[in-house]
mmCIF file with all atom_site columns, C-alpha atoms in Angstrom:
data_model
loop_
_atom_site.group_PDB
_atom_site.id
_atom_site.type_symbol
_atom_site.label_atom_id
_atom_site.label_alt_id
_atom_site.label_comp_id
_atom_site.label_asym_id
_atom_site.label_entity_id
_atom_site.label_seq_id
_atom_site.pdbx_PDB_ins_code
_atom_site.Cartn_x
_atom_site.Cartn_y
_atom_site.Cartn_z
_atom_site.occupancy
_atom_site.B_iso_or_equiv
_atom_site.pdbx_formal_charge
_atom_site.auth_seq_id
_atom_site.auth_comp_id
_atom_site.auth_asym_id
_atom_site.auth_atom_id
_atom_site.pdbx_PDB_model_num
ATOM 1   C CA . UNK A 1 1   ? 183.717 78.811 92.875  1.00 53.00 ? 1336 UNK A CA 1
ATOM 2   C CA . UNK A 1 2   ? 183.131 79.625 96.541  1.00 60.00 ? 1337 UNK A CA 1
ATOM 3   C CA . UNK A 1 3   ? 185.902 81.003 98.568  1.00 80.00 ? 1338 UNK A CA 1
ATOM 4   C CA . UNK A 1 4   ? 186.870 79.564 101.954 1.00 79.00 ? 1339 UNK A CA 1
ATOM 5   C CA . UNK A 1 5   ? 185.184 82.275 104.056 1.00 79.00 ? 1340 UNK A CA 1
ATOM 6   C CA . UNK A 1 6   ? 181.834 81.726 102.325 1.00 81.00 ? 1341 UNK A CA 1
ATOM 7   C CA . UNK A 1 7   ? 182.109 77.947 102.883 1.00 80.00 ? 1342 UNK A CA 1
ATOM 8   C CA . UNK A 1 8   ? 182.797 78.386 106.605 1.00 81.00 ? 1343 UNK A CA 1
ATOM 9   C CA . UNK A 1 9   ? 179.864 80.830 106.909 1.00 84.00 ? 1344 UNK A CA 1
ATOM 10  C CA . UNK A 1 10  ? 177.569 78.353 105.167 1.00 84.00 ? 1345 UNK A CA 1
ATOM 11  C CA . UNK A 1 11  ? 178.598 75.506 107.482 1.00 83.00 ? 1346 UNK A CA 1
ATOM 12  C CA . UNK A 1 12  ? 178.098 77.725 110.535 1.00 85.00 ? 1347 UNK A CA 1
ATOM 13  C CA . UNK A 1 13  ? 174.585 78.658 109.488 1.00 83.00 ? 1348 UNK A CA 1
ATOM 14  C CA . UNK A 1 14  ? 173.704 75.035 108.770 1.00 87.00 ? 1349 UNK A CA 1
ATOM 15  C CA . UNK A 1 15  ? 174.933 73.894 112.187 1.00 83.00 ? 1350 UNK A CA 1
ATOM 16  C CA . UNK A 1 16  ? 172.988 76.671 113.948 1.00 83.00 ? 1351 UNK A CA 1
ATOM 17  C CA . UNK A 1 17  ? 169.845 75.688 112.039 1.00 83.00 ? 1352 UNK A CA 1
ATOM 18  C CA . UNK A 1 18  ? 170.284 71.995 112.993 1.00 87.00 ? 1353 UNK A CA 1
ATOM 19  C CA . UNK A 1 19  ? 170.894 72.966 116.624 1.00 83.00 ? 1354 UNK A CA 1
ATOM 20  C CA . UNK A 1 20  ? 167.724 75.077 116.764 1.00 80.00 ? 1355 UNK A CA 1
ATOM 21  C CA . UNK A 1 21  ? 165.656 72.243 115.227 1.00 81.00 ? 1356 UNK A CA 1
ATOM 22  C CA . UNK A 1 22  ? 167.006 69.768 117.810 1.00 80.00 ? 1357 UNK A CA 1
ATOM 23  C CA . UNK A 1 23  ? 166.240 72.145 120.667 1.00 77.00 ? 1358 UNK A CA 1
ATOM 24  C CA . UNK A 1 24  ? 162.688 72.628 119.366 1.00 78.00 ? 1359 UNK A CA 1
ATOM 25  C CA . UNK A 1 25  ? 162.211 68.875 119.088 1.00 78.00 ? 1360 UNK A CA 1
ATOM 26  C CA . UNK A 1 26  ? 163.414 68.447 122.682 1.00 77.00 ? 1361 UNK A CA 1
ATOM 27  C CA . UNK A 1 27  ? 161.044 71.141 123.901 1.00 74.00 ? 1362 UNK A CA 1
ATOM 28  C CA . UNK A 1 28  ? 163.707 73.677 124.788 1.00 71.00 ? 1363 UNK A CA 1
ATOM 29  C CA . UNK A 1 29  ? 163.612 77.255 123.598 1.00 60.00 ? 1364 UNK A CA 1
ATOM 30  C CA . UNK A 1 30  ? 166.561 78.659 121.715 1.00 51.00 ? 1365 UNK A CA 1
ATOM 31  C CA . UNK A 1 31  ? 165.696 82.223 122.704 1.00 57.00 ? 1366 UNK A CA 1
ATOM 32  C CA . UNK A 1 32  ? 167.623 83.378 125.754 1.00 52.00 ? 1367 UNK A CA 1
ATOM 33  C CA . UNK A 1 33  ? 165.738 85.470 128.306 1.00 49.00 ? 1368 UNK A CA 1
ATOM 34  C CA . UNK A 1 34  ? 167.505 87.773 130.763 1.00 49.00 ? 1369 UNK A CA 1
ATOM 35  C CA . UNK A 1 35  ? 167.604 86.334 134.260 1.00 48.00 ? 1370 UNK A CA 1
ATOM 36  C CA . UNK A 1 36  ? 165.853 87.992 137.171 1.00 48.00 ? 1371 UNK A CA 1
ATOM 37  C CA . UNK A 1 37  ? 168.402 89.293 139.617 1.00 51.00 ? 1372 UNK A CA 1
ATOM 38  C CA . UNK A 1 38  ? 167.379 89.965 143.156 1.00 51.00 ? 1373 UNK A CA 1
ATOM 39  C CA . UNK A 1 39  ? 165.911 88.196 146.155 1.00 50.00 ? 1374 UNK A CA 1
ATOM 40  C CA . UNK A 1 40  ? 162.329 87.182 146.178 1.00 51.00 ? 1375 UNK A CA 1
ATOM 41  C CA . UNK A 1 41  ? 160.653 85.551 149.126 1.00 51.00 ? 1376 UNK A CA 1
ATOM 42  C CA . UNK A 1 42  ? 157.994 84.066 146.858 1.00 52.00 ? 1377 UNK A CA 1
ATOM 43  C CA . UNK A 1 43  ? 160.556 81.824 145.086 1.00 48.00 ? 1378 UNK A CA 1
ATOM 44  C CA . UNK A 1 44  ? 162.241 80.480 148.216 1.00 54.00 ? 1379 UNK A CA 1
ATOM 45  C CA . UNK A 1 45  ? 159.352 78.356 149.575 1.00 56.00 ? 1380 UNK A CA 1
ATOM 46  C CA . UNK A 1 46  ? 159.024 76.620 146.224 1.00 61.00 ? 1381 UNK A CA 1
ATOM 47  C CA . UNK A 1 47  ? 162.729 75.756 146.209 1.00 59.00 ? 1382 UNK A CA 1
ATOM 48  C CA . UNK A 1 48  ? 162.576 74.545 149.818 1.00 64.00 ? 1383 UNK A CA 1
ATOM 49  C CA . UNK A 1 49  ? 159.564 72.324 149.022 1.00 65.00 ? 1384 UNK A CA 1
ATOM 50  C CA . UNK A 1 50  ? 161.407 70.803 146.044 1.00 62.00 ? 1385 UNK A CA 1
ATOM 51  C CA . UNK A 1 51  ? 164.488 70.139 148.201 1.00 60.00 ? 1386 UNK A CA 1
ATOM 52  C CA . UNK A 1 52  ? 162.332 68.495 150.903 1.00 65.00 ? 1387 UNK A CA 1
ATOM 53  C CA . UNK A 1 53  ? 160.699 66.261 148.288 1.00 64.00 ? 1388 UNK A CA 1
ATOM 54  C CA . UNK A 1 54  ? 164.130 65.158 147.077 1.00 59.00 ? 1389 UNK A CA 1
ATOM 55  C CA . UNK A 1 55  ? 165.313 64.449 150.638 1.00 62.00 ? 1390 UNK A CA 1
ATOM 56  C CA . UNK A 1 56  ? 162.154 62.468 151.500 1.00 66.00 ? 1391 UNK A CA 1
ATOM 57  C CA . UNK A 1 57  ? 162.639 60.031 148.624 1.00 65.00 ? 1392 UNK A CA 1
ATOM 58  C CA . UNK A 1 58  ? 164.174 56.754 149.771 1.00 65.00 ? 1393 UNK A CA 1
ATOM 59  C CA . UNK A 1 59  ? 167.553 55.946 148.259 1.00 63.00 ? 1394 UNK A CA 1
ATOM 60  C CA . UNK A 1 60  ? 167.332 53.788 145.168 1.00 65.00 ? 1395 UNK A CA 1
ATOM 61  C CA . UNK A 1 61  ? 168.880 50.337 145.021 1.00 60.00 ? 1396 UNK A CA 1
ATOM 62  C CA . UNK A 1 62  ? 171.244 51.513 142.278 1.00 61.00 ? 1397 UNK A CA 1
ATOM 63  C CA . UNK A 1 63  ? 172.663 54.414 144.335 1.00 63.00 ? 1398 UNK A CA 1
ATOM 64  C CA . UNK A 1 64  ? 175.168 52.299 146.316 1.00 64.00 ? 1399 UNK A CA 1
ATOM 65  C CA . UNK A 1 65  ? 176.298 50.034 143.501 1.00 66.00 ? 1400 UNK A CA 1
ATOM 66  C CA . UNK A 1 66  ? 179.819 50.385 142.182 1.00 70.00 ? 1401 UNK A CA 1
ATOM 67  C CA . UNK A 1 67  ? 179.454 50.047 138.455 1.00 72.00 ? 1402 UNK A CA 1
ATOM 68  C CA . UNK A 1 68  ? 182.194 48.084 136.766 1.00 77.00 ? 1403 UNK A CA 1
ATOM 69  C CA . UNK A 1 69  ? 183.148 47.525 133.177 1.00 82.00 ? 1404 UNK A CA 1
ATOM 70  C CA . UNK A 1 70  ? 181.238 44.878 131.273 1.00 84.00 ? 1405 UNK A CA 1
ATOM 71  C CA . UNK A 1 71  ? 182.385 43.018 128.175 1.00 86.00 ? 1406 UNK A CA 1
ATOM 72  C CA . UNK A 1 72  ? 180.971 44.277 124.895 1.00 89.00 ? 1407 UNK A CA 1
ATOM 73  C CA . UNK A 1 73  ? 180.617 40.811 123.363 1.00 92.00 ? 1408 UNK A CA 1
ATOM 74  C CA . UNK A 1 74  ? 180.264 37.306 124.691 1.00 94.00 ? 1409 UNK A CA 1
ATOM 75  C CA . UNK A 1 75  ? 183.317 35.074 124.454 1.00 94.00 ? 1410 UNK A CA 1
ATOM 76  C CA . UNK A 1 76  ? 182.795 32.046 122.281 1.00 96.00 ? 1411 UNK A CA 1
ATOM 77  C CA . UNK A 1 77  ? 183.004 28.549 123.751 1.00 96.00 ? 1412 UNK A CA 1
ATOM 78  C CA . UNK A 1 78  ? 186.077 27.864 121.621 1.00 96.00 ? 1413 UNK A CA 1
ATOM 79  C CA . UNK A 1 79  ? 187.953 30.820 123.115 1.00 95.00 ? 1414 UNK A CA 1
ATOM 80  C CA . UNK A 1 80  ? 186.849 29.895 126.648 1.00 95.00 ? 1415 UNK A CA 1
ATOM 81  C CA . UNK A 1 81  ? 187.989 26.294 126.253 1.00 95.00 ? 1416 UNK A CA 1
ATOM 82  C CA . UNK A 1 82  ? 191.286 27.371 124.680 1.00 94.00 ? 1417 UNK A CA 1
ATOM 83  C CA . UNK A 1 83  ? 191.961 29.628 127.662 1.00 94.00 ? 1418 UNK A CA 1
ATOM 84  C CA . UNK A 1 84  ? 190.937 27.026 130.247 1.00 93.00 ? 1419 UNK A CA 1
ATOM 85  C CA . UNK A 1 85  ? 192.900 24.194 128.641 1.00 92.00 ? 1420 UNK A CA 1
ATOM 86  C CA . UNK A 1 86  ? 196.088 26.120 127.967 1.00 93.00 ? 1421 UNK A CA 1
ATOM 87  C CA . UNK A 1 87  ? 199.338 24.145 127.998 1.00 90.00 ? 1422 UNK A CA 1
ATOM 88  C CA . UNK A 1 88  ? 200.589 26.068 131.033 1.00 90.00 ? 1423 UNK A CA 1
ATOM 89  C CA . UNK A 1 89  ? 197.587 24.872 133.095 1.00 90.00 ? 1424 UNK A CA 1
ATOM 90  C CA . UNK A 1 90  ? 197.885 21.174 132.299 1.00 88.00 ? 1425 UNK A CA 1
ATOM 91  C CA . UNK A 1 91  ? 199.497 18.742 134.739 1.00 89.00 ? 1426 UNK A CA 1
ATOM 92  C CA . UNK A 1 92  ? 203.127 18.074 134.022 1.00 88.00 ? 1427 UNK A CA 1
ATOM 93  C CA . UNK A 1 93  ? 204.835 14.689 134.391 1.00 90.00 ? 1428 UNK A CA 1
ATOM 94  C CA . UNK A 1 94  ? 207.544 14.679 137.075 1.00 91.00 ? 1429 UNK A CA 1
ATOM 95  C CA . UNK A 1 95  ? 210.637 12.643 136.349 1.00 93.00 ? 1430 UNK A CA 1
ATOM 96  C CA . UNK A 1 96  ? 212.464 13.420 139.602 1.00 94.00 ? 1431 UNK A CA 1
ATOM 97  C CA . UNK A 1 97  ? 210.613 11.002 141.917 1.00 95.00 ? 1432 UNK A CA 1
ATOM 98  C CA . UNK A 1 98  ? 212.475 8.331  143.859 1.00 95.00 ? 1433 UNK A CA 1
ATOM 99  C CA . UNK A 1 99  ? 211.861 6.190  146.964 1.00 95.00 ? 1434 UNK A CA 1
ATOM 100 C CA . UNK A 1 100 ? 213.017 7.568  150.324 1.00 92.00 ? 1435 UNK A CA 1
ATOM 101 C CA . UNK A 1 101 ? 216.145 5.694  151.539 1.00 89.00 ? 1436 UNK A CA 1
ATOM 102 C CA . UNK A 1 102 ? 214.842 5.720  155.166 1.00 84.00 ? 1437 UNK A CA 1
ATOM 103 C CA . UNK A 1 103 ? 211.185 4.730  154.894 1.00 87.00 ? 1438 UNK A CA 1
ATOM 104 C CA . UNK A 1 104 ? 210.651 3.701  151.252 1.00 91.00 ? 1439 UNK A CA 1
ATOM 105 C CA . UNK A 1 105 ? 207.835 6.170  150.506 1.00 93.00 ? 1440 UNK A CA 1
ATOM 106 C CA . UNK A 1 106 ? 208.001 8.030  147.199 1.00 95.00 ? 1441 UNK A CA 1
ATOM 107 C CA . UNK A 1 107 ? 209.422 11.556 147.325 1.00 95.00 ? 1442 UNK A CA 1
ATOM 108 C CA . UNK A 1 108 ? 210.983 14.138 145.013 1.00 94.00 ? 1443 UNK A CA 1
ATOM 109 C CA . UNK A 1 109 ? 214.749 14.183 144.685 1.00 94.00 ? 1444 UNK A CA 1
ATOM 110 C CA . UNK A 1 110 ? 216.480 16.769 146.892 1.00 92.00 ? 1445 UNK A CA 1
ATOM 111 C CA . UNK A 1 111 ? 213.283 17.244 148.925 1.00 92.00 ? 1446 UNK A CA 1
ATOM 112 C CA . UNK A 1 112 ? 212.672 15.978 152.444 1.00 90.00 ? 1447 UNK A CA 1
ATOM 113 C CA . UNK A 1 113 ? 210.274 13.027 152.600 1.00 92.00 ? 1448 UNK A CA 1
ATOM 114 C CA . UNK A 1 114 ? 206.916 14.099 154.026 1.00 92.00 ? 1449 UNK A CA 1
ATOM 115 C CA . UNK A 1 115 ? 206.447 10.879 155.980 1.00 92.00 ? 1450 UNK A CA 1
ATOM 116 C CA . UNK A 1 116 ? 209.915 11.142 157.588 1.00 89.00 ? 1451 UNK A CA 1
ATOM 117 C CA . UNK A 1 117 ? 209.321 14.824 158.347 1.00 91.00 ? 1452 UNK A CA 1
ATOM 118 C CA . UNK A 1 118 ? 206.083 13.960 160.166 1.00 93.00 ? 1453 UNK A CA 1
ATOM 119 C CA . UNK A 1 119 ? 207.959 11.360 162.266 1.00 90.00 ? 1454 UNK A CA 1
ATOM 120 C CA . UNK A 1 120 ? 210.653 13.926 163.171 1.00 89.00 ? 1455 UNK A CA 1
ATOM 121 C CA . UNK A 1 121 ? 207.969 16.466 164.115 1.00 92.00 ? 1456 UNK A CA 1
ATOM 122 C CA . UNK A 1 122 ? 206.246 13.942 166.387 1.00 92.00 ? 1457 UNK A CA 1
ATOM 123 C CA . UNK A 1 123 ? 209.514 12.972 168.109 1.00 90.00 ? 1458 UNK A CA 1
ATOM 124 C CA . UNK A 1 124 ? 210.632 16.577 168.646 1.00 89.00 ? 1459 UNK A CA 1
ATOM 125 C CA . UNK A 1 125 ? 207.209 17.555 170.028 1.00 91.00 ? 1460 UNK A CA 1
ATOM 126 C CA . UNK A 1 126 ? 207.464 14.686 172.553 1.00 90.00 ? 1461 UNK A CA 1
ATOM 127 C CA . UNK A 1 127 ? 210.954 15.877 173.526 1.00 88.00 ? 1462 UNK A CA 1
ATOM 128 C CA . UNK A 1 128 ? 209.691 19.465 173.915 1.00 88.00 ? 1463 UNK A CA 1
ATOM 129 C CA . UNK A 1 129 ? 206.789 18.243 176.046 1.00 88.00 ? 1464 UNK A CA 1
ATOM 130 C CA . UNK A 1 130 ? 209.204 16.331 178.284 1.00 87.00 ? 1465 UNK A CA 1
ATOM 131 C CA . UNK A 1 131 ? 211.448 19.423 178.592 1.00 86.00 ? 1466 UNK A CA 1
ATOM 132 C CA . UNK A 1 132 ? 208.403 21.522 179.528 1.00 85.00 ? 1467 UNK A CA 1
ATOM 133 C CA . UNK A 1 133 ? 207.511 19.062 182.296 1.00 85.00 ? 1468 UNK A CA 1
ATOM 134 C CA . UNK A 1 134 ? 211.110 19.094 183.573 1.00 84.00 ? 1469 UNK A CA 1
ATOM 135 C CA . UNK A 1 135 ? 211.557 22.873 183.531 1.00 82.00 ? 1470 UNK A CA 1
ATOM 136 C CA . UNK A 1 136 ? 208.017 23.931 184.415 1.00 78.00 ? 1471 UNK A CA 1
ATOM 137 C CA . UNK A 1 137 ? 207.554 26.228 181.405 1.00 71.00 ? 1472 UNK A CA 1
ATOM 138 C CA . UNK A 1 138 ? 209.372 27.815 178.500 1.00 67.00 ? 1473 UNK A CA 1
ATOM 139 C CA . UNK A 1 139 ? 210.597 30.854 180.469 1.00 74.00 ? 1474 UNK A CA 1
ATOM 140 C CA . UNK A 1 140 ? 212.455 28.785 183.075 1.00 74.00 ? 1475 UNK A CA 1
ATOM 141 C CA . UNK A 1 141 ? 214.711 26.975 180.611 1.00 72.00 ? 1476 UNK A CA 1
ATOM 142 C CA . UNK A 1 142 ? 218.450 27.319 181.251 1.00 76.00 ? 1477 UNK A CA 1
ATOM 143 C CA . UNK A 1 143 ? 220.576 28.982 178.574 1.00 80.00 ? 1478 UNK A CA 1
ATOM 144 C CA . UNK A 1 144 ? 222.610 25.853 177.831 1.00 82.00 ? 1479 UNK A CA 1
ATOM 145 C CA . UNK A 1 145 ? 222.640 23.307 175.044 1.00 86.00 ? 1480 UNK A CA 1
ATOM 146 C CA . UNK A 1 146 ? 220.273 20.334 175.303 1.00 85.00 ? 1481 UNK A CA 1
ATOM 147 C CA . UNK A 1 147 ? 221.342 16.722 174.722 1.00 87.00 ? 1482 UNK A CA 1
ATOM 148 C CA . UNK A 1 148 ? 218.808 13.924 174.204 1.00 88.00 ? 1483 UNK A CA 1
ATOM 149 C CA . UNK A 1 149 ? 219.875 10.524 175.571 1.00 89.00 ? 1484 UNK A CA 1
ATOM 150 C CA . UNK A 1 150 ? 217.907 7.462  174.541 1.00 90.00 ? 1485 UNK A CA 1
ATOM 151 C CA . UNK A 1 151 ? 217.720 4.066  176.234 1.00 87.00 ? 1486 UNK A CA 1
ATOM 152 C CA . UNK A 1 152 ? 221.134 2.384  176.440 1.00 86.00 ? 1487 UNK A CA 1
ATOM 153 C CA . UNK A 1 153 ? 223.147 5.587  175.890 1.00 87.00 ? 1488 UNK A CA 1
ATOM 154 C CA . UNK A 1 154 ? 225.472 7.139  178.441 1.00 85.00 ? 1489 UNK A CA 1
ATOM 155 C CA . UNK A 1 155 ? 226.518 10.710 179.035 1.00 85.00 ? 1490 UNK A CA 1
ATOM 156 C CA . UNK A 1 156 ? 229.911 11.612 177.516 1.00 85.00 ? 1491 UNK A CA 1
ATOM 157 C CA . UNK A 1 157 ? 232.495 14.062 178.816 1.00 86.00 ? 1492 UNK A CA 1
ATOM 158 C CA . UNK A 1 158 ? 231.371 16.652 176.266 1.00 84.00 ? 1493 UNK A CA 1
ATOM 159 C CA . UNK A 1 159 ? 227.850 16.590 177.748 1.00 84.00 ? 1494 UNK A CA 1
ATOM 160 C CA . UNK A 1 160 ? 228.827 17.559 181.342 1.00 84.00 ? 1495 UNK A CA 1
ATOM 161 C CA . UNK A 1 161 ? 227.662 21.183 181.265 1.00 84.00 ? 1496 UNK A CA 1
ATOM 162 C CA . UNK A 1 162 ? 224.616 20.581 179.053 1.00 87.00 ? 1497 UNK A CA 1
ATOM 163 C CA . UNK A 1 163 ? 220.968 19.959 179.859 1.00 85.00 ? 1498 UNK A CA 1
ATOM 164 C CA . UNK A 1 164 ? 220.173 16.222 179.591 1.00 86.00 ? 1499 UNK A CA 1
ATOM 165 C CA . UNK A 1 165 ? 216.798 14.908 178.403 1.00 87.00 ? 1500 UNK A CA 1
ATOM 166 C CA . UNK A 1 166 ? 216.431 11.142 178.789 1.00 87.00 ? 1501 UNK A CA 1
ATOM 167 C CA . UNK A 1 167 ? 213.956 9.272  176.588 1.00 88.00 ? 1502 UNK A CA 1
ATOM 168 C CA . UNK A 1 168 ? 212.745 5.816  177.609 1.00 87.00 ? 1503 UNK A CA 1
ATOM 169 C CA . UNK A 1 169 ? 212.873 4.287  174.134 1.00 86.00 ? 1504 UNK A CA 1
ATOM 170 C CA . UNK A 1 170 ? 215.430 3.162  171.576 1.00 87.00 ? 1505 UNK A CA 1
ATOM 171 C CA . UNK A 1 171 ? 216.968 5.898  169.403 1.00 84.00 ? 1506 UNK A CA 1
ATOM 172 C CA . UNK A 1 172 ? 215.279 6.045  165.964 1.00 81.00 ? 1507 UNK A CA 1
ATOM 173 C CA . UNK A 1 173 ? 217.561 5.329  163.036 1.00 77.00 ? 1508 UNK A CA 1
ATOM 174 C CA . UNK A 1 174 ? 216.775 8.671  161.445 1.00 71.00 ? 1509 UNK A CA 1
ATOM 175 C CA . UNK A 1 175 ? 217.400 10.671 164.656 1.00 71.00 ? 1510 UNK A CA 1
ATOM 176 C CA . UNK A 1 176 ? 221.185 11.028 164.603 1.00 69.00 ? 1511 UNK A CA 1
ATOM 177 C CA . UNK A 1 177 ? 223.285 12.219 167.500 1.00 62.00 ? 1512 UNK A CA 1
#
């Protein structure tokens, strides 16, 4: 029976033999030769010519590409469809829809009606435009509260020191005072 040292020596020799055979097959010599140390002017022009040849070559189209990971296997159509049609991605039925009490359009409970919101936006933009015409610009506005008076409304005692904007139309039902 072989002892452990002899087994290790045998494996080492086998690996060295395999390595030398692979180097011979690749065209590389296993024998190491001492390197020439010193400066030689005859070697420098050859190196410079090789460097110039490398610099003259146009860059390849693959040089500027950022390589990213690619999947090893194609996903099956069953897996793709399962992922695309997952329960979380399907449309869900909403049970919290009711008609708006002001305009009658459908809206979600506890959410402002989109149609009413658009009407409020239009009315406030008209009021802002009228204020801009009265004041001459946003930087000339006085630092007081603004009160909007519609047709048929009068100024109260609380509104004496406030800026008054008069609108020539009836007050909308949704625009409270």
